[in-house]
């Protein structure tokens, strides 16, 4: 009875499959983050009394201006998420940049919607990790 050891090629393919899966998850998260930002922005534009600031916070901005910031961030983030599916290298760079900007924007948005802001920050951190941990995973994946 002989036992066969998995070849190095099989292991690399398994890792590649995991890398592709994580990158696809990052793309999906980027699209979700973009849609969430856009919805949050539209709500701020339509009804600027919806978001109420509780305690005094270091960063206080006009809710309507924040609405436009969130709409623009949302559109760019969703676009980057769709481009990640194509395996574009520039999309990875834009995704990391947009996730970082989203983290900063949501940090400043905490007094208006704290739990949601923290949730989006966690999604953004995952996107940054997923896109940078597996470079070119979708670009090199067999089609």
Tab-separated table of N, CA and C in Angstrom, residues 3-62:
chain	number	residue	atom	x	y	z
A	3	UNK	N	1.231	5.413	-0.126
A	3	UNK	CA	0.504	6.670	0.108
A	3	UNK	C	1.081	7.729	-0.818
A	4	UNK	N	0.224	8.528	-1.295
A	4	UNK	CA	0.691	9.588	-2.181
A	4	UNK	C	0.663	10.910	-1.436
A	5	UNK	N	1.695	11.637	-1.634
A	5	UNK	CA	1.780	12.966	-1.039
A	5	UNK	C	1.215	13.976	-2.035
A	6	UNK	N	0.478	14.958	-1.547
A	6	UNK	CA	-0.001	15.968	-2.486
A	6	UNK	C	1.193	16.726	-3.071
A	7	UNK	N	1.106	16.952	-4.329
A	7	UNK	CA	2.211	17.645	-4.987
A	7	UNK	C	2.216	19.119	-4.600
A	8	UNK	N	3.327	19.746	-4.803
A	8	UNK	CA	3.449	21.175	-4.518
A	8	UNK	C	2.476	21.974	-5.380
A	9	UNK	N	2.257	21.516	-6.576
A	9	UNK	CA	1.350	22.207	-7.490
A	9	UNK	C	-0.077	22.230	-6.925
A	10	UNK	N	-0.545	21.141	-6.343
A	10	UNK	CA	-1.879	21.088	-5.752
A	10	UNK	C	-1.986	22.082	-4.614
A	11	UNK	N	-0.965	22.145	-3.774
A	11	UNK	CA	-0.971	23.068	-2.653
A	11	UNK	C	-1.028	24.503	-3.153
A	12	UNK	N	-0.248	24.829	-4.183
A	12	UNK	CA	-0.270	26.173	-4.736
A	12	UNK	C	-1.635	26.494	-5.321
A	13	UNK	N	-2.272	25.510	-5.962
A	13	UNK	CA	-3.594	25.750	-6.517
A	13	UNK	C	-4.608	25.989	-5.409
A	14	UNK	N	-4.503	25.236	-4.296
A	14	UNK	CA	-5.405	25.441	-3.178
A	14	UNK	C	-5.236	26.839	-2.592
A	15	UNK	N	-3.981	27.255	-2.430
A	15	UNK	CA	-3.728	28.586	-1.905
A	15	UNK	C	-4.262	29.638	-2.869
A	16	UNK	N	-4.073	29.398	-4.153
A	16	UNK	CA	-4.564	30.342	-5.145
A	16	UNK	C	-6.086	30.427	-5.082
A	17	UNK	N	-6.734	29.287	-4.892
A	17	UNK	CA	-8.187	29.291	-4.767
A	17	UNK	C	-8.646	30.076	-3.559
A	18	UNK	N	-7.947	29.920	-2.444
A	18	UNK	CA	-8.281	30.686	-1.242
A	18	UNK	C	-8.032	32.170	-1.470
A	19	UNK	N	-6.932	32.475	-2.143
A	19	UNK	CA	-6.619	33.881	-2.418
A	19	UNK	C	-7.681	34.505	-3.316
A	20	UNK	N	-8.114	33.769	-4.309
A	20	UNK	CA	-9.163	34.274	-5.197
A	20	UNK	C	-10.457	34.469	-4.410
A	21	UNK	N	-10.789	33.519	-3.550
A	21	UNK	CA	-11.999	33.640	-2.741
A	21	UNK	C	-11.987	34.850	-1.828
A	22	UNK	N	-10.847	35.099	-1.201
A	22	UNK	CA	-10.726	36.254	-0.316
A	22	UNK	C	-10.812	37.549	-1.116
A	23	UNK	N	-10.198	37.571	-2.287
A	23	UNK	CA	-10.239	38.770	-3.121
A	23	UNK	C	-11.650	39.021	-3.647
A	24	UNK	N	-12.365	37.967	-4.008
A	24	UNK	CA	-13.764	38.118	-4.428
A	24	UNK	C	-14.597	38.656	-3.261
A	25	UNK	N	-14.347	38.133	-2.061
A	25	UNK	CA	-15.056	38.650	-0.883
A	25	UNK	C	-14.757	40.131	-0.684
A	26	UNK	N	-13.507	40.532	-0.890
A	26	UNK	CA	-13.141	41.948	-0.770
A	26	UNK	C	-13.880	42.789	-1.801
A	27	UNK	N	-14.006	42.274	-3.017
A	27	UNK	CA	-14.731	43.007	-4.062
A	27	UNK	C	-16.200	43.162	-3.680
A	28	UNK	N	-16.790	42.098	-3.159
A	28	UNK	CA	-18.186	42.163	-2.726
A	28	UNK	C	-18.343	43.163	-1.586
A	29	UNK	N	-17.418	43.129	-0.632
A	29	UNK	CA	-17.460	44.073	0.481
A	29	UNK	C	-17.313	45.509	-0.017
A	30	UNK	N	-16.439	45.746	-0.994
A	30	UNK	CA	-16.268	47.096	-1.534
A	30	UNK	C	-17.567	47.584	-2.171
A	31	UNK	N	-18.237	46.717	-2.897
A	31	UNK	CA	-19.510	47.110	-3.505
A	31	UNK	C	-20.532	47.412	-2.411
A	32	UNK	N	-20.598	46.551	-1.400
A	32	UNK	CA	-21.531	46.784	-0.292
A	32	UNK	C	-21.211	48.086	0.426
A	33	UNK	N	-19.937	48.327	0.705
A	33	UNK	CA	-19.534	49.558	1.383
A	33	UNK	C	-19.940	50.767	0.548
A	34	UNK	N	-19.716	50.676	-0.764
A	34	UNK	CA	-20.109	51.776	-1.636
A	34	UNK	C	-21.604	52.046	-1.602
A	35	UNK	N	-22.383	50.994	-1.667
A	35	UNK	CA	-23.843	51.151	-1.620
A	35	UNK	C	-24.261	51.712	-0.261
A	36	UNK	N	-23.675	51.211	0.823
A	36	UNK	CA	-24.002	51.713	2.159
A	36	UNK	C	-23.663	53.197	2.287
A	37	UNK	N	-22.492	53.592	1.777
A	37	UNK	CA	-22.120	55.013	1.803
A	37	UNK	C	-23.126	55.846	1.019
A	38	UNK	N	-23.487	55.379	-0.158
A	38	UNK	CA	-24.415	56.139	-0.989
A	38	UNK	C	-25.774	56.285	-0.308
A	39	UNK	N	-26.286	55.217	0.274
A	39	UNK	CA	-27.570	55.282	0.985
A	39	UNK	C	-27.474	56.242	2.161
A	40	UNK	N	-26.393	56.137	2.916
A	40	UNK	CA	-26.186	57.015	4.061
A	40	UNK	C	-26.136	58.475	3.601
A	41	UNK	N	-25.481	58.724	2.487
A	41	UNK	CA	-25.390	60.078	1.954
A	41	UNK	C	-26.731	60.606	1.472
A	42	UNK	N	-27.491	59.771	0.776
A	42	UNK	CA	-28.798	60.199	0.287
A	42	UNK	C	-29.726	60.517	1.457
A	43	UNK	N	-29.679	59.713	2.508
A	43	UNK	CA	-30.500	59.987	3.690
A	43	UNK	C	-30.110	61.332	4.294
A	44	UNK	N	-28.814	61.614	4.364
A	44	UNK	CA	-28.366	62.901	4.910
A	44	UNK	C	-28.799	64.060	4.020
A	45	UNK	N	-28.835	63.854	2.710
A	45	UNK	CA	-29.250	64.919	1.796
A	45	UNK	C	-30.757	65.165	1.847
A	46	UNK	N	-31.523	64.083	1.929
A	46	UNK	CA	-32.975	64.200	1.909
A	46	UNK	C	-33.522	64.698	3.241
A	47	UNK	N	-32.980	64.190	4.339
A	47	UNK	CA	-33.484	64.543	5.667
A	47	UNK	C	-32.297	64.799	6.597
A	48	UNK	N	-31.833	66.035	6.655
A	48	UNK	CA	-30.649	66.325	7.458
A	48	UNK	C	-30.929	66.307	8.961
A	49	UNK	N	-32.173	66.110	9.348
A	49	UNK	CA	-32.515	65.969	10.773
A	49	UNK	C	-32.497	64.506	11.224
A	50	UNK	N	-32.288	63.578	10.283
A	50	UNK	CA	-32.281	62.148	10.614
A	50	UNK	C	-31.122	61.807	11.546
A	51	UNK	N	-29.956	62.364	11.264
A	51	UNK	CA	-28.776	62.098	12.080
A	51	UNK	C	-28.671	63.166	13.159
A	52	UNK	N	-28.629	62.724	14.406
A	52	UNK	CA	-28.577	63.637	15.534
A	52	UNK	C	-27.277	63.408	16.285
A	53	UNK	N	-26.584	64.490	16.593
A	53	UNK	CA	-25.339	64.388	17.358
A	53	UNK	C	-25.699	64.426	18.826
A	54	UNK	N	-25.234	63.415	19.571
A	54	UNK	CA	-25.509	63.346	21.001
A	54	UNK	C	-24.619	64.296	21.790
A	55	UNK	N	-23.442	63.852	22.121
A	55	UNK	CA	-22.504	64.659	22.906
A	55	UNK	C	-21.645	65.503	21.978
A	56	UNK	N	-20.980	66.474	22.561
A	56	UNK	CA	-20.051	67.285	21.768
A	56	UNK	C	-18.909	66.391	21.308
A	57	UNK	N	-18.495	66.582	20.074
A	57	UNK	CA	-17.451	65.769	19.485
A	57	UNK	C	-16.453	66.702	18.827
A	58	UNK	N	-15.237	66.282	18.717
A	58	UNK	CA	-14.194	67.121	18.142
A	58	UNK	C	-14.528	67.532	16.724
A	59	UNK	N	-15.055	66.606	15.945
A	59	UNK	CA	-15.374	66.874	14.550
A	59	UNK	C	-16.872	67.116	14.408
A	60	UNK	N	-17.250	68.340	14.083
A	60	UNK	CA	-18.656	68.651	13.834
A	60	UNK	C	-18.759	69.270	12.446
A	61	UNK	N	-19.529	68.632	11.581
A	61	UNK	CA	-19.678	69.088	10.206
A	61	UNK	C	-21.144	69.212	9.868
A	62	UNK	N	-21.429	69.948	8.826
A	62	UNK	CA	-22.783	70.069	8.317
A	62	UNK	C	-23.219	68.713	7.755
